[in-house]
Amino acid sequence: MRPTRPRIAGETVTVALVVPLQGPAGLFGPSCELSAQLAAEELNTAGGILGREVRLVVVDGGAPPERVAAEVEALVSLGAVDAVVGWHISAVRRTLAPRIAGRVPYVYTAQYEGGERTPGVFLTGEADTEQLLPAMRLLAEATGVRRWCTVGNDYVWPRATARAARRYARALGGRVHDEVFVPLGAEDFGPALRRIERCEADAVLMLLVGDDAVRFSRAFSAYGLHQRCQRLSTHLDENMLLAAGADATEGLWVAAGFFDALATAESLDFGRRYTHRFGAEAPVAGSLGESCFEGLRLLAALAQRAGFLDVRAMRSAADAGAGVAYEGPRGLLRLRGNHLRQPLYLARADAFDFHVVAQL
């Protein structure tokens, strides 16, 4: 065991953990909280961050973006938090980032559309600009799909990713024949299913959040489209498989940087520690929850490299030749600019679990 560093008495590093506690993404909010809690406890056992104990303050990232941004900005302005970490949708990030830019480090852990360059924002999540093209290529090679239809929630991540998907489909000799966007919290997917049927799609790109993806998958299967269409998602974890049910996961493929079924030494060890700490009945960590573990680990690595919890020092450390790196459940990861570089995988749903078929 590595020696622990002494803590500075009476000092803490207080982190605003911004994760969804309501709305469609509330489905995996508990796994986000538990994964971050495990990271904080393990950091504290090893001496904390710069010798200071890590303390989490949970903020509901599932509330409307303006409300989330106002709450977090108030905490920052009061000096109540030293950093912001968490999974929340891009609409929240885009509202929040300008309001705390350069004031405290902000580690955003969600997979997203790519392109974030706000000073002081560091990203651990998968960028769809990097994983979607190889995932679409492998799916086309494996199943022969060419006619795509995109179904997504109506906000920045699905719309930006849908634009990229049009280019990728053409590059692969196919085409996106239709795009359907629905509000967050949509209940009726009948019109979307009929449009998939009318355009004769043989593949659907699912860009739906949490419970919306669950309801869509159930409706998709009940409509019988699983018999003729494959589905590909960059936002889907084991908790969503469990919620959808085994009958709704046939022909479902997912691209991500982490799966509970990923058979690497690092992921297996993380799963063992997570289960030991929270029990076998705890929510599955999955890629979405586990991303919050990565967020805390990246914050600690940035602080250690910079020597301060200072945004400028962290940005300089990230831009330095040696860069910032750490080992975690996803293996040895290195920050390049403000984005964490990581292996990416394609998996096929198998009832309530995933079968990882390829590294992208």
Short mmCIF file of C-alpha atoms in Angstrom, two decimals:
data_model
loop_
_atom_site.label_atom_id
_atom_site.label_comp_id
_atom_site.label_asym_id
_atom_site.label_seq_id
_atom_site.Cartn_x
_atom_site.Cartn_y
_atom_site.Cartn_z
CA MET A 1 0.00 0.00 0.00
CA ARG A 2 1.25 3.50 -0.83
CA PRO A 3 2.08 5.69 2.19
CA THR A 4 -0.52 8.28 3.05
CA ARG A 5 0.32 11.96 3.12
CA PRO A 6 -0.58 13.94 6.23
CA ARG A 7 -3.59 16.21 5.87
CA ILE A 8 -3.46 19.89 6.71
CA ALA A 9 -5.56 20.20 9.86
CA GLY A 10 -8.87 21.96 9.47
CA GLU A 11 -8.71 22.28 5.68
CA THR A 12 -10.84 20.58 3.06
CA VAL A 13 -11.24 20.59 -0.69
CA THR A 14 -14.97 21.07 -1.18
CA VAL A 15 -16.26 19.87 -4.54
CA ALA A 16 -19.68 20.68 -5.99
CA LEU A 17 -20.80 17.33 -7.40
CA VAL A 18 -23.31 18.26 -10.10
CA VAL A 19 -25.27 15.12 -11.00
CA PRO A 20 -28.90 14.49 -12.06
CA LEU A 21 -31.35 13.77 -9.26
CA GLN A 22 -34.50 14.30 -11.37
CA GLY A 23 -35.63 14.20 -14.97
CA PRO A 24 -34.69 11.55 -17.54
CA ALA A 25 -31.07 11.37 -16.36
CA GLY A 26 -32.13 10.87 -12.74
CA LEU A 27 -32.17 7.15 -13.56
CA PHE A 28 -28.40 6.94 -13.15
CA GLY A 29 -27.91 9.81 -10.67
CA PRO A 30 -27.45 7.37 -7.75
CA SER A 31 -24.60 5.57 -9.53
CA CYS A 32 -22.95 8.95 -10.18
CA GLU A 33 -23.16 9.82 -6.47
CA LEU A 34 -21.83 6.46 -5.30
CA SER A 35 -18.95 6.44 -7.78
CA ALA A 36 -17.91 9.94 -6.73
CA GLN A 37 -18.24 8.98 -3.07
CA LEU A 38 -15.92 6.02 -3.61
CA ALA A 39 -13.38 8.25 -5.35
CA ALA A 40 -13.48 10.80 -2.52
CA GLU A 41 -13.08 8.12 0.15
CA GLU A 42 -10.14 6.52 -1.64
CA LEU A 43 -8.47 9.88 -2.18
CA ASN A 44 -8.91 10.73 1.50
CA THR A 45 -7.41 7.39 2.54
CA ALA A 46 -4.36 8.30 0.45
CA GLY A 47 -4.06 11.79 1.96
CA GLY A 48 -6.72 13.77 0.10
CA ILE A 49 -5.95 16.40 -2.53
CA LEU A 50 -2.78 18.33 -1.71
CA GLY A 51 -3.06 17.04 1.84
CA ARG A 52 -6.61 18.31 2.24
CA GLU A 53 -9.66 16.12 2.84
CA VAL A 54 -12.12 15.91 -0.05
CA ARG A 55 -15.73 16.79 0.75
CA LEU A 56 -18.61 16.54 -1.72
CA VAL A 57 -21.58 18.91 -1.91
CA VAL A 58 -24.26 17.45 -4.20
CA VAL A 59 -26.06 19.79 -6.60
CA ASP A 60 -29.04 18.55 -8.61
CA GLY A 61 -27.82 18.72 -12.20
CA GLY A 62 -31.20 17.48 -13.46
CA ALA A 63 -32.89 20.82 -12.75
CA PRO A 64 -33.32 23.41 -15.54
CA PRO A 65 -29.91 24.67 -16.77
CA GLU A 66 -30.36 28.25 -15.53
CA ARG A 67 -31.27 27.03 -12.05
CA VAL A 68 -28.28 24.68 -11.88
CA ALA A 69 -25.90 27.38 -13.12
CA ALA A 70 -27.24 29.93 -10.63
CA GLU A 71 -26.84 27.52 -7.71
CA VAL A 72 -23.29 26.53 -8.62
CA GLU A 73 -22.26 30.11 -9.40
CA ALA A 74 -23.54 31.18 -5.98
CA LEU A 75 -21.48 28.47 -4.28
CA VAL A 76 -18.38 29.59 -6.18
CA SER A 77 -18.98 33.29 -5.45
CA LEU A 78 -19.39 32.56 -1.74
CA GLY A 79 -16.15 30.59 -1.69
CA ALA A 80 -18.15 27.55 -0.54
CA VAL A 81 -16.62 25.20 -3.13
CA ASP A 82 -13.12 24.81 -4.54
CA ALA A 83 -14.03 22.85 -7.68
CA VAL A 84 -16.96 21.55 -9.73
CA VAL A 85 -17.19 17.95 -10.97
CA GLY A 86 -20.01 15.90 -12.44
CA TRP A 87 -22.21 14.38 -15.11
CA HIS A 88 -24.98 16.61 -16.51
CA ILE A 89 -26.30 17.31 -19.97
CA SER A 90 -24.53 19.69 -22.35
CA ALA A 91 -27.27 22.30 -22.00
CA VAL A 92 -26.29 22.62 -18.32
CA ARG A 93 -22.56 22.71 -19.13
CA ARG A 94 -23.00 25.42 -21.74
CA THR A 95 -24.98 27.57 -19.31
CA LEU A 96 -22.69 26.95 -16.33
CA ALA A 97 -19.22 27.09 -17.88
CA PRO A 98 -19.17 30.82 -18.81
CA ARG A 99 -20.38 31.77 -15.34
CA ILE A 100 -17.52 30.09 -13.48
CA ALA A 101 -14.86 30.20 -16.21
CA GLY A 102 -11.38 30.64 -14.76
CA ARG A 103 -12.62 30.87 -11.17
CA VAL A 104 -12.51 27.22 -10.07
CA PRO A 105 -11.59 24.03 -11.94
CA TYR A 106 -14.62 22.44 -13.61
CA VAL A 107 -14.32 18.75 -14.54
CA TYR A 108 -17.14 17.70 -16.86
CA THR A 109 -17.52 13.92 -17.01
CA ALA A 110 -20.31 13.27 -19.51
CA GLN A 111 -19.86 11.95 -23.02
CA TYR A 112 -20.65 14.92 -25.23
CA GLU A 113 -20.60 16.45 -28.71
CA GLY A 114 -16.99 17.73 -28.55
CA GLY A 115 -15.47 21.16 -29.00
CA GLU A 116 -15.52 22.54 -25.43
CA ARG A 117 -12.67 25.06 -24.92
CA THR A 118 -13.83 27.27 -22.04
CA PRO A 119 -10.84 28.13 -19.79
CA GLY A 120 -10.78 25.95 -16.69
CA VAL A 121 -13.09 23.24 -18.08
CA PHE A 122 -11.50 19.77 -18.20
CA LEU A 123 -13.33 16.84 -19.77
CA THR A 124 -13.12 13.15 -18.88
CA GLY A 125 -16.04 11.98 -21.02
CA GLU A 126 -16.05 10.43 -24.46
CA ALA A 127 -16.42 12.87 -27.36
CA ASP A 128 -18.88 11.70 -29.99
CA THR A 129 -16.68 13.34 -32.63
CA GLU A 130 -14.10 10.63 -31.83
CA GLN A 131 -16.16 7.52 -31.15
CA LEU A 132 -19.16 7.77 -33.46
CA LEU A 133 -17.48 7.30 -36.85
CA PRO A 134 -15.58 4.11 -35.89
CA ALA A 135 -18.68 2.76 -34.14
CA MET A 136 -20.85 3.39 -37.22
CA ARG A 137 -18.18 1.81 -39.43
CA LEU A 138 -17.96 -1.36 -37.32
CA LEU A 139 -21.74 -1.66 -37.15
CA ALA A 140 -22.00 -1.27 -40.95
CA GLU A 141 -19.31 -3.90 -41.47
CA ALA A 142 -20.89 -6.33 -39.00
CA THR A 143 -24.53 -5.98 -40.06
CA GLY A 144 -24.55 -4.26 -43.46
CA VAL A 145 -26.65 -1.29 -42.35
CA ARG A 146 -26.67 1.76 -44.65
CA ARG A 147 -29.98 3.60 -44.12
CA TRP A 148 -29.88 5.58 -40.88
CA CYS A 149 -32.47 7.49 -38.91
CA THR A 150 -31.47 9.65 -35.92
CA VAL A 151 -33.79 9.92 -32.91
CA GLY A 152 -32.64 12.32 -30.21
CA ASN A 153 -33.67 14.73 -27.51
CA ASP A 154 -34.02 18.31 -28.65
CA TYR A 155 -30.95 20.09 -27.28
CA VAL A 156 -27.33 20.76 -28.18
CA TRP A 157 -25.71 17.30 -27.77
CA PRO A 158 -28.12 15.31 -29.98
CA ARG A 159 -28.36 18.02 -32.63
CA ALA A 160 -24.58 18.54 -32.89
CA THR A 161 -23.95 14.79 -32.96
CA ALA A 162 -26.67 14.30 -35.57
CA ARG A 163 -24.90 16.76 -37.86
CA ALA A 164 -21.67 14.77 -37.51
CA ALA A 165 -23.57 11.51 -38.14
CA ARG A 166 -24.75 12.80 -41.52
CA ARG A 167 -21.14 13.24 -42.64
CA TYR A 168 -20.07 9.89 -41.22
CA ALA A 169 -22.92 8.00 -42.88
CA ARG A 170 -22.00 9.48 -46.27
CA ALA A 171 -18.32 8.61 -45.73
CA LEU A 172 -19.37 4.99 -45.11
CA GLY A 173 -21.46 4.80 -48.28
CA GLY A 174 -24.77 5.24 -46.49
CA ARG A 175 -27.10 8.09 -45.62
CA VAL A 176 -29.14 9.52 -42.78
CA HIS A 177 -32.66 9.46 -44.23
CA ASP A 178 -34.48 11.22 -41.39
CA GLU A 179 -33.93 12.95 -38.06
CA VAL A 180 -36.47 13.16 -35.25
CA PHE A 181 -35.98 15.30 -32.13
CA VAL A 182 -38.24 15.08 -29.09
CA PRO A 183 -38.36 17.08 -25.84
CA LEU A 184 -36.62 15.79 -22.73
CA GLY A 185 -39.12 13.66 -20.85
CA ALA A 186 -41.00 12.61 -23.98
CA GLU A 187 -43.66 9.97 -23.40
CA ASP A 188 -45.07 9.29 -26.88
CA PHE A 189 -42.63 7.91 -29.45
CA GLY A 190 -45.31 6.79 -31.89
CA PRO A 191 -44.61 9.56 -34.46
CA ALA A 192 -40.87 8.83 -34.31
CA LEU A 193 -41.43 5.11 -34.85
CA ARG A 194 -43.67 5.73 -37.84
CA ARG A 195 -41.03 7.98 -39.40
CA ILE A 196 -38.38 5.28 -38.91
CA GLU A 197 -40.70 2.86 -40.66
CA ARG A 198 -41.51 5.26 -43.51
CA CYS A 199 -37.88 6.05 -44.32
CA GLU A 200 -37.09 2.30 -44.33
CA ALA A 201 -34.15 2.75 -41.98
CA ASP A 202 -32.10 -0.32 -41.13
CA ALA A 203 -30.21 1.48 -38.34
CA VAL A 204 -31.26 4.03 -35.72
CA LEU A 205 -28.84 6.37 -33.98
CA MET A 206 -30.28 6.83 -30.48
CA LEU A 207 -29.32 10.15 -28.89
CA LEU A 208 -31.79 9.98 -26.02
CA VAL A 209 -31.10 10.60 -22.32
CA GLY A 210 -31.81 8.12 -19.52
CA ASP A 211 -35.48 7.32 -19.11
CA ASP A 212 -36.24 8.66 -22.58
CA ALA A 213 -33.95 6.01 -24.08
CA VAL A 214 -35.65 3.39 -21.91
CA ARG A 215 -39.17 4.34 -23.05
CA PHE A 216 -38.06 4.56 -26.68
CA SER A 217 -36.44 1.11 -26.54
CA ARG A 218 -39.61 -0.43 -25.12
CA ALA A 219 -41.77 1.25 -27.76
CA PHE A 220 -39.30 0.33 -30.53
CA SER A 221 -39.49 -3.34 -29.59
CA ALA A 222 -43.28 -3.34 -29.12
CA TYR A 223 -43.63 -1.78 -32.60
CA GLY A 224 -41.59 -4.64 -34.06
CA LEU A 225 -38.79 -2.48 -35.45
CA HIS A 226 -36.14 -4.55 -33.63
CA GLN A 227 -36.74 -7.22 -36.29
CA ARG A 228 -35.44 -4.98 -39.10
CA CYS A 229 -33.35 -2.22 -37.45
CA GLN A 230 -30.14 -2.11 -35.48
CA ARG A 231 -29.75 0.61 -32.86
CA LEU A 232 -26.57 2.46 -31.88
CA SER A 233 -26.19 4.71 -28.82
CA THR A 234 -23.33 6.65 -27.27
CA HIS A 235 -25.34 7.20 -24.09
CA LEU A 236 -26.54 3.99 -22.52
CA ASP A 237 -25.44 1.96 -19.50
CA GLU A 238 -26.39 -1.17 -17.58
CA ASN A 239 -28.94 0.67 -15.44
CA MET A 240 -30.81 1.62 -18.59
CA LEU A 241 -30.70 -1.97 -19.86
CA LEU A 242 -32.23 -3.16 -16.59
CA ALA A 243 -34.94 -0.50 -16.78
CA ALA A 244 -35.80 -1.28 -20.42
CA GLY A 245 -36.05 -5.04 -19.94
CA ALA A 246 -34.47 -7.89 -21.89
CA ASP A 247 -37.11 -7.81 -24.64
CA ALA A 248 -36.17 -4.23 -25.54
CA THR A 249 -32.43 -4.71 -26.04
CA GLU A 250 -32.25 -6.91 -29.14
CA GLY A 251 -30.07 -5.34 -31.83
CA LEU A 252 -28.80 -2.62 -29.49
CA TRP A 253 -25.15 -1.49 -29.71
CA VAL A 254 -23.36 1.02 -27.50
CA ALA A 255 -20.07 2.91 -27.82
CA ALA A 256 -18.38 4.02 -24.58
CA GLY A 257 -15.11 4.20 -22.70
CA PHE A 258 -16.23 1.89 -19.90
CA PHE A 259 -18.53 -1.08 -19.35
CA ASP A 260 -19.00 -3.10 -16.19
CA ALA A 261 -18.34 -6.17 -18.33
CA LEU A 262 -15.00 -4.81 -19.58
CA ALA A 263 -12.48 -7.51 -18.67
CA THR A 264 -9.41 -5.42 -17.89
CA ALA A 265 -7.51 -5.64 -14.61
CA GLU A 266 -8.37 -2.00 -13.82
CA SER A 267 -12.11 -2.27 -14.49
CA LEU A 268 -12.42 -5.58 -12.62
CA ASP A 269 -10.60 -4.12 -9.61
CA PHE A 270 -12.87 -1.08 -9.63
CA GLY A 271 -15.95 -3.32 -9.74
CA ARG A 272 -14.63 -5.31 -6.78
CA ARG A 273 -14.03 -2.16 -4.71
CA TYR A 274 -17.39 -0.64 -5.65
CA THR A 275 -19.29 -3.80 -4.68
CA HIS A 276 -17.30 -4.23 -1.46
CA ARG A 277 -18.10 -0.65 -0.43
CA PHE A 278 -21.78 -0.42 -1.44
CA GLY A 279 -22.97 -4.01 -1.67
CA ALA A 280 -24.26 -6.23 -4.45
CA GLU A 281 -27.65 -4.49 -4.46
CA ALA A 282 -26.21 -1.04 -5.22
CA PRO A 283 -26.95 0.59 -8.59
CA VAL A 284 -24.56 -0.63 -11.27
CA ALA A 285 -21.77 1.93 -11.73
CA GLY A 286 -21.87 1.77 -15.55
CA SER A 287 -20.06 4.20 -17.81
CA LEU A 288 -22.16 7.18 -16.76
CA GLY A 289 -21.78 6.74 -13.01
CA GLU A 290 -18.16 5.63 -13.22
CA SER A 291 -17.34 8.83 -15.13
CA CYS A 292 -17.76 10.73 -11.85
CA PHE A 293 -15.07 8.55 -10.28
CA GLU A 294 -12.82 9.57 -13.17
CA GLY A 295 -13.74 13.22 -12.61
CA LEU A 296 -12.50 13.23 -9.02
CA ARG A 297 -9.35 11.33 -9.99
CA LEU A 298 -8.57 13.83 -12.76
CA LEU A 299 -9.11 16.75 -10.38
CA ALA A 300 -6.63 15.19 -7.96
CA ALA A 301 -4.09 14.55 -10.72
CA LEU A 302 -4.38 18.13 -11.98
CA ALA A 303 -3.92 19.54 -8.49
CA GLN A 304 -0.94 17.32 -7.80
CA ARG A 305 0.73 18.27 -11.08
CA ALA A 306 0.00 22.00 -10.65
CA GLY A 307 0.76 22.10 -6.92
CA PHE A 308 -2.27 24.33 -6.37
CA LEU A 309 -6.05 24.28 -6.74
CA ASP A 310 -5.65 27.13 -9.18
CA VAL A 311 -7.16 27.16 -12.65
CA ARG A 312 -4.22 28.90 -14.32
CA ALA A 313 -1.71 26.53 -12.76
CA MET A 314 -3.83 23.54 -13.77
CA ARG A 315 -4.13 24.79 -17.35
CA SER A 316 -0.37 25.25 -17.51
CA ALA A 317 0.14 21.74 -16.13
CA ALA A 318 -2.27 20.30 -18.70
CA ASP A 319 -0.47 22.11 -21.52
CA ALA A 320 3.02 21.11 -20.36
CA GLY A 321 4.97 18.60 -22.40
CA ALA A 322 4.69 15.81 -19.82
CA GLY A 323 1.00 16.53 -19.34
CA VAL A 324 -1.26 15.10 -16.64
CA ALA A 325 -1.86 11.36 -16.30
CA TYR A 326 -3.28 8.90 -13.78
CA GLU A 327 -4.36 5.26 -13.54
CA GLY A 328 -8.01 4.46 -12.95
CA PRO A 329 -10.79 2.01 -13.88
CA ARG A 330 -10.33 2.90 -17.58
CA GLY A 331 -6.58 2.23 -17.43
CA LEU A 332 -3.72 4.71 -17.75
CA LEU A 333 -5.25 7.94 -19.04
CA ARG A 334 -3.56 11.13 -20.14
CA LEU A 335 -4.89 14.64 -20.53
CA ARG A 336 -4.23 16.23 -23.91
CA GLY A 337 -5.17 19.89 -23.81
CA ASN A 338 -8.34 19.86 -21.74
CA HIS A 339 -9.62 16.44 -22.91
CA LEU A 340 -8.80 13.08 -21.34
CA ARG A 341 -7.65 10.52 -23.92
CA GLN A 342 -8.96 7.01 -23.33
CA PRO A 343 -9.67 3.70 -25.04
CA LEU A 344 -13.14 3.44 -26.56
CA TYR A 345 -15.17 0.27 -27.10
CA LEU A 346 -18.18 -1.03 -28.99
CA ALA A 347 -20.47 -3.42 -27.14
CA ARG A 348 -23.64 -5.33 -28.00
CA ALA A 349 -26.46 -5.55 -25.49
CA ASP A 350 -27.15 -9.05 -24.23
CA ALA A 351 -30.34 -8.88 -22.15
CA PHE A 352 -29.21 -7.06 -18.98
CA ASP A 353 -25.50 -6.83 -19.73
CA PHE A 354 -23.07 -5.91 -22.48
CA HIS A 355 -20.76 -8.03 -24.60
CA VAL A 356 -17.74 -5.92 -25.58
CA VAL A 357 -16.96 -6.81 -29.18
CA ALA A 358 -14.20 -4.42 -30.23
CA GLN A 359 -11.95 -1.56 -29.22
CA LEU A 360 -12.56 1.44 -31.46
#
